[in-house]
Amino acid sequence: MATSRTRRVAVVTGASSGIGSATAKALARNGFRVVGGARRVERMRKALGEGGVALELDVTRRESVDAFVEELGRRFRHIDVLVNNAGGALGLTPVDQSNDDDWITMWETNVLGLMYMTRGCLPLLRRARHGHIVNLGSIAGFETYKGGAGYTAVKHAVRAISRTLRLELNGEPIRVTEIAPGLVETDFSMVRFHGDRQAAKAVYAGLKPLTADDIADCILFAVTRPPHVDIDEMVIRPVAQATSYQVARKTT
Ligand code: NAP
C-alpha cells in the first residue's frame, strides 16, 4: 500500500470536465495524489472529491501558470506525472473564413499553455525518480479535414512538441506520451460550436463514440507501465471512425 510519502503525484490540467476529469479520478482511484488545474475550480473540486487538490489555473496566462507551479512546489518536493490535457477546438470554418479570436485562443490553450506548463513543471518532474509527461494530442495531429485547419494545426504542433521533448529529454528518466483520440463525447463539441447544442449532438449521431473514461483508461495504462517502458503514442478511435471525416453512421 502506498503511503503519503510514496504516493506518486500527478498533475492534470483541464480536470474540471471530460477527459481531464475522468483521468484525475482514474489516477486517484489507482493511488496517485492528484492535483487538478482549471478555470472552473468549484466544478473541478466536486469532480476530484476530498482526496484531490483543485487549484485555479488558466494555462493561457503566464502569471496563472507561475502561481500554479509555485503552489505545487510549496506542497510537493517533486511531481511524477504531468497530464497536459487542457485544450480544445473552436469553430469549423474554411481558412478563408477563419475567426481570428478562435485561432488565437486555440493556439494559446493547446500550444502555448502546454509549453508554459511543461517548462514550469520540468524542474519538479526532474526531482522525481521517474517523470512522465502525457500530452493530449488528437487524430487531428496527423490528419486534416475541411474546416478543421485551426484545430488540426494546433494538434500537429502538440505532436511536434511531444516528439521534440522526447529528443531533448533523452538520457533523463522522463517519459513522453502522446494520447491521440478520435471522437470522444465530452463538452468538446459544445465548446467548439460555442454552445450550439444541435451542432454538438450531430457530431456523435449514429455511432457509439468513445467516452472520457475510455481515454482515462489508456492514460492510466501508459503511466503505470514499468519506468523503462515508454508508450510514445496511443491512437484511440471509436470502431465506427476510420478517419476524421470517414465515419460510419447508422440512420434510423
Ligand atoms: P472538455 O470536456 O471541453 O474539457 C476541456 C478542459 O480543458 C476543461 O476542463 C477546461 O476547463 C480545460 N481548459 C480549457 N481552456 C483552459 C484554460 N485556458 N486553462 C485551463 N484549463 C482550460 O473537452 P475534452 O474532450 O475533455 O478535451 C480534453 C483534451 O482532449 C483537449 O486537449 C482536446 O483537444 C483533446 N481531445 C478531445 C477529443 C474529443 O473528441 N473530445 C478528441 C481528441 C482530443 P475550464 O473551462 O474549467 O478551464
PDB file of C-alpha atoms and ligand atoms in Angstrom:
ATOM      1  CA  MET A   1       0.000   0.000   0.000  1.00  0.00           C
ATOM      2  CA  ALA A   2       1.401   3.401  -0.994  1.00  0.00           C
ATOM      3  CA  THR A   3       1.862   5.782   1.921  1.00  0.00           C
ATOM      4  CA  SER A   4       1.531   9.550   1.638  1.00  0.00           C
ATOM      5  CA  ARG A   5       5.344   9.673   1.298  1.00  0.00           C
ATOM      6  CA  THR A   6       5.498   7.107  -1.501  1.00  0.00           C
ATOM      7  CA  ARG A   7       2.325   8.025  -3.416  1.00  0.00           C
ATOM      8  CA  ARG A   8       3.082   9.338  -6.883  1.00  0.00           C
ATOM      9  CA  VAL A   9       1.924  12.886  -7.568  1.00  0.00           C
ATOM     10  CA  ALA A  10       0.011  13.526 -10.802  1.00  0.00           C
ATOM     11  CA  VAL A  11      -0.927  16.960 -12.142  1.00  0.00           C
ATOM     12  CA  VAL A  12      -3.826  17.110 -14.614  1.00  0.00           C
ATOM     13  CA  THR A  13      -4.726  20.313 -16.457  1.00  0.00           C
ATOM     14  CA  GLY A  14      -8.345  20.781 -17.505  1.00  0.00           C
ATOM     15  CA  ALA A  15      -9.554  18.479 -14.714  1.00  0.00           C
ATOM     16  CA  SER A  16     -12.950  20.219 -14.472  1.00  0.00           C
ATOM     17  CA  SER A  17     -14.513  18.336 -17.390  1.00  0.00           C
ATOM     18  CA  GLY A  18     -14.361  15.444 -19.852  1.00  0.00           C
ATOM     19  CA  ILE A  19     -11.105  13.572 -20.317  1.00  0.00           C
ATOM     20  CA  GLY A  20      -9.205  15.570 -17.679  1.00  0.00           C
ATOM     21  CA  SER A  21     -11.814  14.960 -15.018  1.00  0.00           C
ATOM     22  CA  ALA A  22     -12.045  11.222 -15.845  1.00  0.00           C
ATOM     23  CA  THR A  23      -8.248  10.934 -15.841  1.00  0.00           C
ATOM     24  CA  ALA A  24      -7.904  12.686 -12.495  1.00  0.00           C
ATOM     25  CA  LYS A  25     -10.453  10.292 -10.985  1.00  0.00           C
ATOM     26  CA  ALA A  26      -8.829   7.197 -12.525  1.00  0.00           C
ATOM     27  CA  LEU A  27      -5.402   8.229 -11.244  1.00  0.00           C
ATOM     28  CA  ALA A  28      -6.772   8.932  -7.764  1.00  0.00           C
ATOM     29  CA  ARG A  29      -8.515   5.523  -7.674  1.00  0.00           C
ATOM     30  CA  ASN A  30      -5.176   3.947  -8.505  1.00  0.00           C
ATOM     31  CA  GLY A  31      -3.221   5.512  -5.675  1.00  0.00           C
ATOM     32  CA  PHE A  32      -1.950   8.763  -7.171  1.00  0.00           C
ATOM     33  CA  ARG A  33      -2.110  12.034  -5.274  1.00  0.00           C
ATOM     34  CA  VAL A  34      -3.869  14.183  -7.871  1.00  0.00           C
ATOM     35  CA  VAL A  35      -3.656  17.929  -8.388  1.00  0.00           C
ATOM     36  CA  GLY A  36      -6.108  19.345 -10.903  1.00  0.00           C
ATOM     37  CA  GLY A  37      -5.862  22.718 -12.602  1.00  0.00           C
ATOM     38  CA  ALA A  38      -8.665  24.524 -14.453  1.00  0.00           C
ATOM     39  CA  ARG A  39     -10.541  27.829 -14.508  1.00  0.00           C
ATOM     40  CA  ARG A  40     -13.801  26.350 -13.111  1.00  0.00           C
ATOM     41  CA  VAL A  41     -12.420  25.478  -9.684  1.00  0.00           C
ATOM     42  CA  GLU A  42     -15.688  24.590  -7.937  1.00  0.00           C
ATOM     43  CA  ARG A  43     -16.696  22.169 -10.656  1.00  0.00           C
ATOM     44  CA  MET A  44     -13.227  20.617 -10.536  1.00  0.00           C
ATOM     45  CA  ARG A  45     -13.285  20.368  -6.745  1.00  0.00           C
ATOM     46  CA  LYS A  46     -16.514  18.346  -6.937  1.00  0.00           C
ATOM     47  CA  ALA A  47     -15.030  16.082  -9.626  1.00  0.00           C
ATOM     48  CA  LEU A  48     -11.837  15.429  -7.673  1.00  0.00           C
ATOM     49  CA  GLY A  49     -13.531  14.769  -4.346  1.00  0.00           C
ATOM     50  CA  GLU A  50     -11.892  15.019  -0.959  1.00  0.00           C
ATOM     51  CA  GLY A  51      -8.621  13.306  -1.805  1.00  0.00           C
ATOM     52  CA  GLY A  52      -7.737  15.628  -4.688  1.00  0.00           C
ATOM     53  CA  VAL A  53      -6.286  19.118  -4.757  1.00  0.00           C
ATOM     54  CA  ALA A  54      -8.113  21.593  -7.017  1.00  0.00           C
ATOM     55  CA  LEU A  55      -6.145  24.708  -7.939  1.00  0.00           C
ATOM     56  CA  GLU A  56      -7.185  27.552 -10.189  1.00  0.00           C
ATOM     57  CA  LEU A  57      -5.308  27.571 -13.471  1.00  0.00           C
ATOM     58  CA  ASP A  58      -5.623  29.383 -16.778  1.00  0.00           C
ATOM     59  CA  VAL A  59      -2.946  27.807 -18.970  1.00  0.00           C
ATOM     60  CA  THR A  60      -3.076  30.723 -21.405  1.00  0.00           C
ATOM     61  CA  ARG A  61      -1.869  33.198 -18.741  1.00  0.00           C
ATOM     62  CA  ARG A  62       1.782  33.034 -17.758  1.00  0.00           C
ATOM     63  CA  GLU A  63       1.146  34.533 -14.308  1.00  0.00           C
ATOM     64  CA  SER A  64      -1.548  31.922 -13.612  1.00  0.00           C
ATOM     65  CA  VAL A  65       0.795  29.088 -14.621  1.00  0.00           C
ATOM     66  CA  ASP A  66       3.597  30.593 -12.486  1.00  0.00           C
ATOM     67  CA  ALA A  67       1.310  30.818  -9.434  1.00  0.00           C
ATOM     68  CA  PHE A  68       0.087  27.236 -10.001  1.00  0.00           C
ATOM     69  CA  VAL A  69       3.623  25.849 -10.265  1.00  0.00           C
ATOM     70  CA  GLU A  70       4.737  27.849  -7.223  1.00  0.00           C
ATOM     71  CA  GLU A  71       1.896  26.311  -5.226  1.00  0.00           C
ATOM     72  CA  LEU A  72       2.882  22.829  -6.469  1.00  0.00           C
ATOM     73  CA  GLY A  73       6.430  23.494  -5.261  1.00  0.00           C
ATOM     74  CA  ARG A  74       5.133  24.578  -1.855  1.00  0.00           C
ATOM     75  CA  ARG A  75       3.072  21.401  -1.465  1.00  0.00           C
ATOM     76  CA  PHE A  76       5.314  18.765  -3.063  1.00  0.00           C
ATOM     77  CA  ARG A  77       9.061  18.118  -3.344  1.00  0.00           C
ATOM     78  CA  HIS A  78       8.517  16.635  -6.792  1.00  0.00           C
ATOM     79  CA  ILE A  79       5.793  15.632  -9.235  1.00  0.00           C
ATOM     80  CA  ASP A  80       5.780  12.301 -11.064  1.00  0.00           C
ATOM     81  CA  VAL A  81       3.233  12.841 -13.842  1.00  0.00           C
ATOM     82  CA  LEU A  82       2.064  15.904 -15.777  1.00  0.00           C
ATOM     83  CA  VAL A  83      -1.005  15.414 -17.977  1.00  0.00           C
ATOM     84  CA  ASN A  84      -1.259  18.356 -20.381  1.00  0.00           C
ATOM     85  CA  ASN A  85      -4.939  17.915 -21.147  1.00  0.00           C
ATOM     86  CA  ALA A  86      -6.396  21.463 -21.167  1.00  0.00           C
ATOM     87  CA  GLY A  87      -7.365  22.299 -24.716  1.00  0.00           C
ATOM     88  CA  GLY A  88      -9.994  22.037 -27.374  1.00  0.00           C
ATOM     89  CA  ALA A  89     -11.298  23.313 -30.672  1.00  0.00           C
ATOM     90  CA  LEU A  90     -13.176  26.491 -31.595  1.00  0.00           C
ATOM     91  CA  GLY A  91     -15.133  26.763 -34.829  1.00  0.00           C
ATOM     92  CA  LEU A  92     -15.285  24.685 -38.004  1.00  0.00           C
ATOM     93  CA  THR A  93     -14.811  27.083 -40.889  1.00  0.00           C
ATOM     94  CA  PRO A  94     -12.659  27.118 -44.025  1.00  0.00           C
ATOM     95  CA  VAL A  95      -9.376  29.003 -43.794  1.00  0.00           C
ATOM     96  CA  ASP A  96     -10.740  31.880 -45.899  1.00  0.00           C
ATOM     97  CA  GLN A  97     -13.430  32.457 -43.256  1.00  0.00           C
ATOM     98  CA  SER A  98     -11.241  31.932 -40.194  1.00  0.00           C
ATOM     99  CA  ASN A  99     -12.115  33.698 -36.970  1.00  0.00           C
ATOM    100  CA  ASP A 100      -9.009  35.362 -35.508  1.00  0.00           C
ATOM    101  CA  ASP A 101     -10.150  35.093 -31.891  1.00  0.00           C
ATOM    102  CA  ASP A 102     -10.887  31.366 -32.228  1.00  0.00           C
ATOM    103  CA  TRP A 103      -7.462  30.682 -33.719  1.00  0.00           C
ATOM    104  CA  ILE A 104      -5.670  32.789 -31.107  1.00  0.00           C
ATOM    105  CA  THR A 105      -7.469  31.004 -28.246  1.00  0.00           C
ATOM    106  CA  MET A 106      -6.719  27.587 -29.751  1.00  0.00           C
ATOM    107  CA  TRP A 107      -3.017  28.430 -30.040  1.00  0.00           C
ATOM    108  CA  GLU A 108      -2.859  29.950 -26.584  1.00  0.00           C
ATOM    109  CA  THR A 109      -4.608  26.986 -24.936  1.00  0.00           C
ATOM    110  CA  ASN A 110      -3.365  23.922 -26.819  1.00  0.00           C
ATOM    111  CA  VAL A 111       0.161  25.054 -27.688  1.00  0.00           C
ATOM    112  CA  LEU A 112       1.421  27.948 -25.557  1.00  0.00           C
ATOM    113  CA  GLY A 113      -0.411  26.635 -22.486  1.00  0.00           C
ATOM    114  CA  LEU A 114       1.183  23.219 -22.937  1.00  0.00           C
ATOM    115  CA  MET A 115       4.601  24.849 -23.289  1.00  0.00           C
ATOM    116  CA  TYR A 116       4.144  27.080 -20.203  1.00  0.00           C
ATOM    117  CA  MET A 117       3.034  24.101 -18.108  1.00  0.00           C
ATOM    118  CA  THR A 118       5.787  21.788 -19.347  1.00  0.00           C
ATOM    119  CA  ARG A 119       8.527  24.378 -18.884  1.00  0.00           C
ATOM    120  CA  GLY A 120       7.188  25.320 -15.460  1.00  0.00           C
ATOM    121  CA  CYS A 121       6.802  21.729 -14.218  1.00  0.00           C
ATOM    122  CA  LEU A 122      10.048  20.258 -15.579  1.00  0.00           C
ATOM    123  CA  PRO A 123      12.130  21.211 -12.523  1.00  0.00           C
ATOM    124  CA  LEU A 124       9.640  19.332 -10.308  1.00  0.00           C
ATOM    125  CA  LEU A 125       9.460  16.380 -12.725  1.00  0.00           C
ATOM    126  CA  ARG A 126      13.257  16.221 -12.691  1.00  0.00           C
ATOM    127  CA  ARG A 127      13.215  15.828  -8.915  1.00  0.00           C
ATOM    128  CA  ALA A 128      11.106  12.651  -9.214  1.00  0.00           C
ATOM    129  CA  ARG A 129      12.848   9.298  -9.612  1.00  0.00           C
ATOM    130  CA  HIS A 130      10.893   8.847 -12.837  1.00  0.00           C
ATOM    131  CA  GLY A 131       8.929  11.608 -14.536  1.00  0.00           C
ATOM    132  CA  HIS A 132       6.208  11.320 -17.143  1.00  0.00           C
ATOM    133  CA  ILE A 133       4.655  13.940 -19.432  1.00  0.00           C
ATOM    134  CA  VAL A 134       1.384  12.980 -21.125  1.00  0.00           C
ATOM    135  CA  ASN A 135       0.181  15.326 -23.857  1.00  0.00           C
ATOM    136  CA  LEU A 136      -3.374  15.248 -25.182  1.00  0.00           C
ATOM    137  CA  GLY A 137      -2.992  15.334 -28.928  1.00  0.00           C
ATOM    138  CA  SER A 138      -5.640  14.058 -31.306  1.00  0.00           C
ATOM    139  CA  ILE A 139      -6.023  12.249 -34.599  1.00  0.00           C
ATOM    140  CA  ALA A 140      -6.174  15.902 -35.749  1.00  0.00           C
ATOM    141  CA  GLY A 141      -2.439  15.883 -35.001  1.00  0.00           C
ATOM    142  CA  PHE A 142      -1.742  13.823 -38.114  1.00  0.00           C
ATOM    143  CA  GLU A 143      -4.948  14.039 -40.188  1.00  0.00           C
ATOM    144  CA  THR A 144      -6.696  17.056 -41.692  1.00  0.00           C
ATOM    145  CA  TYR A 145     -10.305  17.791 -42.591  1.00  0.00           C
ATOM    146  CA  LYS A 146     -12.161  20.644 -44.233  1.00  0.00           C
ATOM    147  CA  GLY A 147     -12.919  23.449 -41.795  1.00  0.00           C
ATOM    148  CA  GLY A 148     -10.511  21.990 -39.246  1.00  0.00           C
ATOM    149  CA  ALA A 149      -7.296  23.883 -40.035  1.00  0.00           C
ATOM    150  CA  GLY A 150      -7.243  25.881 -36.794  1.00  0.00           C
ATOM    151  CA  TYR A 151      -7.571  22.764 -34.636  1.00  0.00           C
ATOM    152  CA  THR A 152      -5.506  20.387 -36.784  1.00  0.00           C
ATOM    153  CA  ALA A 153      -2.707  22.982 -36.843  1.00  0.00           C
ATOM    154  CA  VAL A 154      -2.524  23.171 -33.048  1.00  0.00           C
ATOM    155  CA  LYS A 155      -2.698  19.400 -32.590  1.00  0.00           C
ATOM    156  CA  HIS A 156       0.015  18.930 -35.250  1.00  0.00           C
ATOM    157  CA  ALA A 157       2.026  21.332 -33.068  1.00  0.00           C
ATOM    158  CA  VAL A 158       1.340  19.239 -29.950  1.00  0.00           C
ATOM    159  CA  ARG A 159       2.671  16.220 -31.830  1.00  0.00           C
ATOM    160  CA  ALA A 160       5.800  18.139 -32.866  1.00  0.00           C
ATOM    161  CA  ILE A 161       6.386  19.330 -29.297  1.00  0.00           C
ATOM    162  CA  SER A 162       5.945  15.799 -27.897  1.00  0.00           C
ATOM    163  CA  ARG A 163       8.450  14.383 -30.370  1.00  0.00           C
ATOM    164  CA  THR A 164      10.912  17.217 -29.724  1.00  0.00           C
ATOM    165  CA  LEU A 165      10.640  16.747 -25.954  1.00  0.00           C
ATOM    166  CA  ARG A 166      11.470  13.055 -26.390  1.00  0.00           C
ATOM    167  CA  LEU A 167      14.724  14.086 -28.098  1.00  0.00           C
ATOM    168  CA  GLU A 168      15.556  16.800 -25.592  1.00  0.00           C
ATOM    169  CA  LEU A 169      14.856  14.622 -22.545  1.00  0.00           C
ATOM    170  CA  ASN A 170      16.654  11.591 -23.925  1.00  0.00           C
ATOM    171  CA  GLY A 171      19.094  10.413 -21.243  1.00  0.00           C
ATOM    172  CA  GLU A 172      16.855  11.580 -18.412  1.00  0.00           C
ATOM    173  CA  PRO A 173      14.314   9.279 -16.728  1.00  0.00           C
ATOM    174  CA  ILE A 174      11.354  11.203 -18.130  1.00  0.00           C
ATOM    175  CA  ARG A 175       8.842   9.586 -20.468  1.00  0.00           C
ATOM    176  CA  VAL A 176       6.741  11.470 -23.012  1.00  0.00           C
ATOM    177  CA  THR A 177       3.444  10.014 -24.202  1.00  0.00           C
ATOM    178  CA  GLU A 178       1.093  11.495 -26.764  1.00  0.00           C
ATOM    179  CA  ILE A 179      -2.532  10.391 -26.486  1.00  0.00           C
ATOM    180  CA  ALA A 180      -4.354  10.849 -29.798  1.00  0.00           C
ATOM    181  CA  PRO A 181      -8.096  10.202 -29.557  1.00  0.00           C
ATOM    182  CA  GLY A 182     -10.737  10.339 -32.257  1.00  0.00           C
ATOM    183  CA  LEU A 183     -14.348  11.164 -31.375  1.00  0.00           C
ATOM    184  CA  VAL A 184     -14.854  11.315 -27.599  1.00  0.00           C
ATOM    185  CA  GLU A 185     -18.216  12.523 -26.315  1.00  0.00           C
ATOM    186  CA  THR A 186     -17.479  15.300 -23.800  1.00  0.00           C
ATOM    187  CA  ASP A 187     -18.177  19.048 -23.745  1.00  0.00           C
ATOM    188  CA  PHE A 188     -15.625  19.325 -26.566  1.00  0.00           C
ATOM    189  CA  SER A 189     -18.210  19.893 -29.329  1.00  0.00           C
ATOM    190  CA  MET A 190     -20.377  22.217 -27.230  1.00  0.00           C
ATOM    191  CA  VAL A 191     -17.284  24.373 -26.749  1.00  0.00           C
ATOM    192  CA  ARG A 192     -16.302  24.063 -30.409  1.00  0.00           C
ATOM    193  CA  PHE A 193     -19.729  25.221 -31.594  1.00  0.00           C
ATOM    194  CA  HIS A 194     -19.965  27.993 -28.992  1.00  0.00           C
ATOM    195  CA  GLY A 195     -22.868  26.344 -27.124  1.00  0.00           C
ATOM    196  CA  ASP A 196     -24.904  25.224 -30.159  1.00  0.00           C
ATOM    197  CA  ARG A 197     -26.392  22.003 -28.715  1.00  0.00           C
ATOM    198  CA  GLN A 198     -27.799  20.743 -32.036  1.00  0.00           C
ATOM    199  CA  ALA A 199     -24.461  21.084 -33.833  1.00  0.00           C
ATOM    200  CA  ALA A 200     -22.670  19.403 -30.931  1.00  0.00           C
ATOM    201  CA  LYS A 201     -25.124  16.476 -30.836  1.00  0.00           C
ATOM    202  CA  ALA A 202     -24.789  15.893 -34.585  1.00  0.00           C
ATOM    203  CA  VAL A 203     -21.068  15.118 -34.163  1.00  0.00           C
ATOM    204  CA  TYR A 204     -21.864  11.913 -32.257  1.00  0.00           C
ATOM    205  CA  ALA A 205     -25.114  10.986 -34.046  1.00  0.00           C
ATOM    206  CA  GLY A 206     -25.476   7.432 -35.366  1.00  0.00           C
ATOM    207  CA  LEU A 207     -22.349   5.957 -33.759  1.00  0.00           C
ATOM    208  CA  LYS A 208     -21.026   4.915 -30.388  1.00  0.00           C
ATOM    209  CA  PRO A 209     -18.341   7.480 -29.590  1.00  0.00           C
ATOM    210  CA  LEU A 210     -15.538   6.957 -27.101  1.00  0.00           C
ATOM    211  CA  THR A 211     -16.133   8.105 -23.541  1.00  0.00           C
ATOM    212  CA  ALA A 212     -13.813  10.169 -21.375  1.00  0.00           C
ATOM    213  CA  ASP A 213     -13.317   7.034 -19.251  1.00  0.00           C
ATOM    214  CA  ASP A 214     -12.057   5.118 -22.308  1.00  0.00           C
ATOM    215  CA  ILE A 215      -9.277   7.675 -22.704  1.00  0.00           C
ATOM    216  CA  ALA A 216      -8.568   7.856 -18.971  1.00  0.00           C
ATOM    217  CA  ASP A 217      -8.021   4.067 -19.069  1.00  0.00           C
ATOM    218  CA  CYS A 218      -5.367   4.485 -21.756  1.00  0.00           C
ATOM    219  CA  ILE A 219      -3.598   7.262 -19.847  1.00  0.00           C
ATOM    220  CA  LEU A 220      -3.651   5.136 -16.700  1.00  0.00           C
ATOM    221  CA  PHE A 221      -2.155   2.227 -18.653  1.00  0.00           C
ATOM    222  CA  ALA A 222       0.664   4.409 -20.019  1.00  0.00           C
ATOM    223  CA  VAL A 223       1.644   5.935 -16.662  1.00  0.00           C
ATOM    224  CA  THR A 224       1.535   2.616 -14.781  1.00  0.00           C
ATOM    225  CA  ARG A 225       3.969   0.735 -17.067  1.00  0.00           C
ATOM    226  CA  PRO A 226       7.378  -0.066 -15.540  1.00  0.00           C
ATOM    227  CA  PRO A 227       9.579   3.059 -15.720  1.00  0.00           C
ATOM    228  CA  HIS A 228      11.767   1.753 -18.571  1.00  0.00           C
ATOM    229  CA  VAL A 229       8.706   1.273 -20.825  1.00  0.00           C
ATOM    230  CA  ASP A 230       7.825   4.376 -22.814  1.00  0.00           C
ATOM    231  CA  ILE A 231       4.485   4.351 -24.597  1.00  0.00           C
ATOM    232  CA  ASP A 232       5.287   7.010 -27.208  1.00  0.00           C
ATOM    233  CA  GLU A 233       1.858   7.344 -28.782  1.00  0.00           C
ATOM    234  CA  MET A 234      -1.589   5.887 -28.465  1.00  0.00           C
ATOM    235  CA  VAL A 235      -4.226   6.408 -31.173  1.00  0.00           C
ATOM    236  CA  ILE A 236      -7.725   5.539 -29.989  1.00  0.00           C
ATOM    237  CA  ARG A 237     -10.855   5.789 -32.137  1.00  0.00           C
ATOM    238  CA  PRO A 238     -14.419   4.571 -31.996  1.00  0.00           C
ATOM    239  CA  VAL A 239     -14.663   1.474 -34.175  1.00  0.00           C
ATOM    240  CA  ALA A 240     -17.041   3.371 -36.497  1.00  0.00           C
ATOM    241  CA  GLN A 241     -14.434   6.049 -37.214  1.00  0.00           C
ATOM    242  CA  ALA A 242     -11.888   5.292 -39.947  1.00  0.00           C
ATOM    243  CA  THR A 243     -10.566   8.861 -40.268  1.00  0.00           C
ATOM    244  CA  SER A 244     -11.511  12.333 -39.027  1.00  0.00           C
ATOM    245  CA  TYR A 245     -14.081  12.556 -41.818  1.00  0.00           C
ATOM    246  CA  GLN A 246     -14.947   8.946 -42.672  1.00  0.00           C
ATOM    247  CA  VAL A 247     -17.378   7.817 -40.009  1.00  0.00           C
ATOM    248  CA  ALA A 248     -19.956   5.029 -40.429  1.00  0.00           C
ATOM    249  CA  ARG A 249     -23.226   6.376 -39.038  1.00  0.00           C
ATOM    250  CA  LYS A 250     -26.426   4.394 -38.623  1.00  0.00           C
ATOM    251  CA  THR A 251     -29.550   6.239 -39.650  1.00  0.00           C
ATOM    252  CA  THR A 252     -32.799   5.145 -38.017  1.00  0.00           C
TER     253      THR A 252
HETATM  254  P1  NAP B   1     -13.866  19.368 -22.483  1.00  0.00           P
HETATM  255  O1  NAP B   1     -14.839  18.472 -21.794  1.00  0.00           O
HETATM  256  O2  NAP B   1     -14.367  20.610 -23.129  1.00  0.00           O
HETATM  257  O3  NAP B   1     -12.705  19.733 -21.444  1.00  0.00           O
HETATM  258  C1  NAP B   1     -11.729  20.703 -21.724  1.00  0.00           C
HETATM  259  C2  NAP B   1     -10.989  21.014 -20.439  1.00  0.00           C
HETATM  260  O4  NAP B   1      -9.947  21.963 -20.754  1.00  0.00           O
HETATM  261  C3  NAP B   1     -11.882  21.642 -19.378  1.00  0.00           C
HETATM  262  O5  NAP B   1     -11.636  21.042 -18.134  1.00  0.00           O
HETATM  263  C4  NAP B   1     -11.451  23.106 -19.353  1.00  0.00           C
HETATM  264  O6  NAP B   1     -11.519  23.621 -18.025  1.00  0.00           O
HETATM  265  C5  NAP B   1      -9.983  22.978 -19.779  1.00  0.00           C
HETATM  266  N1  NAP B   1      -9.490  24.257 -20.297  1.00  0.00           N
HETATM  267  C6  NAP B   1      -9.875  24.899 -21.424  1.00  0.00           C
HETATM  268  N2  NAP B   1      -9.228  26.077 -21.524  1.00  0.00           N
HETATM  269  C7  NAP B   1      -8.423  26.164 -20.409  1.00  0.00           C
HETATM  270  C8  NAP B   1      -7.537  27.139 -19.926  1.00  0.00           C
HETATM  271  N3  NAP B   1      -7.316  28.298 -20.586  1.00  0.00           N
HETATM  272  N4  NAP B   1      -6.883  26.909 -18.764  1.00  0.00           N
HETATM  273  C9  NAP B   1      -7.087  25.755 -18.065  1.00  0.00           C
HETATM  274  N5  NAP B   1      -7.927  24.791 -18.486  1.00  0.00           N
HETATM  275  C10 NAP B   1      -8.591  25.007 -19.634  1.00  0.00           C
HETATM  276  O7  NAP B   1     -13.103  18.560 -23.647  1.00  0.00           O
HETATM  277  P2  NAP B   1     -12.298  17.165 -23.650  1.00  0.00           P
HETATM  278  O8  NAP B   1     -12.826  16.381 -24.766  1.00  0.00           O
HETATM  279  O9  NAP B   1     -12.251  16.573 -22.314  1.00  0.00           O
HETATM  280  O10 NAP B   1     -10.850  17.698 -24.087  1.00  0.00           O
HETATM  281  C11 NAP B   1      -9.666  17.432 -23.364  1.00  0.00           C
HETATM  282  C12 NAP B   1      -8.482  17.356 -24.322  1.00  0.00           C
HETATM  283  O11 NAP B   1      -8.652  16.270 -25.215  1.00  0.00           O
HETATM  284  C13 NAP B   1      -8.299  18.596 -25.191  1.00  0.00           C
HETATM  285  O12 NAP B   1      -6.917  18.874 -25.307  1.00  0.00           O
HETATM  286  C14 NAP B   1      -8.866  18.155 -26.535  1.00  0.00           C
HETATM  287  O13 NAP B   1      -8.323  18.883 -27.603  1.00  0.00           O
HETATM  288  C15 NAP B   1      -8.446  16.699 -26.540  1.00  0.00           C
HETATM  289  N6  NAP B   1      -9.205  15.854 -27.459  1.00  0.00           N
HETATM  290  C16 NAP B   1     -10.566  15.732 -27.343  1.00  0.00           C
HETATM  291  C17 NAP B   1     -11.249  14.918 -28.250  1.00  0.00           C
HETATM  292  C18 NAP B   1     -12.752  14.749 -28.203  1.00  0.00           C
HETATM  293  O14 NAP B   1     -13.340  14.264 -29.186  1.00  0.00           O
HETATM  294  N7  NAP B   1     -13.429  15.114 -27.142  1.00  0.00           N
HETATM  295  C19 NAP B   1     -10.546  14.236 -29.255  1.00  0.00           C
HETATM  296  C20 NAP B   1      -9.177  14.375 -29.329  1.00  0.00           C
HETATM  297  C21 NAP B   1      -8.514  15.176 -28.424  1.00  0.00           C
HETATM  298  P3  NAP B   1     -12.069  25.096 -17.629  1.00  0.00           P
HETATM  299  O15 NAP B   1     -13.008  25.523 -18.717  1.00  0.00           O
HETATM  300  O16 NAP B   1     -12.718  24.866 -16.297  1.00  0.00           O
HETATM  301  O17 NAP B   1     -10.844  25.936 -17.531  1.00  0.00           O
END
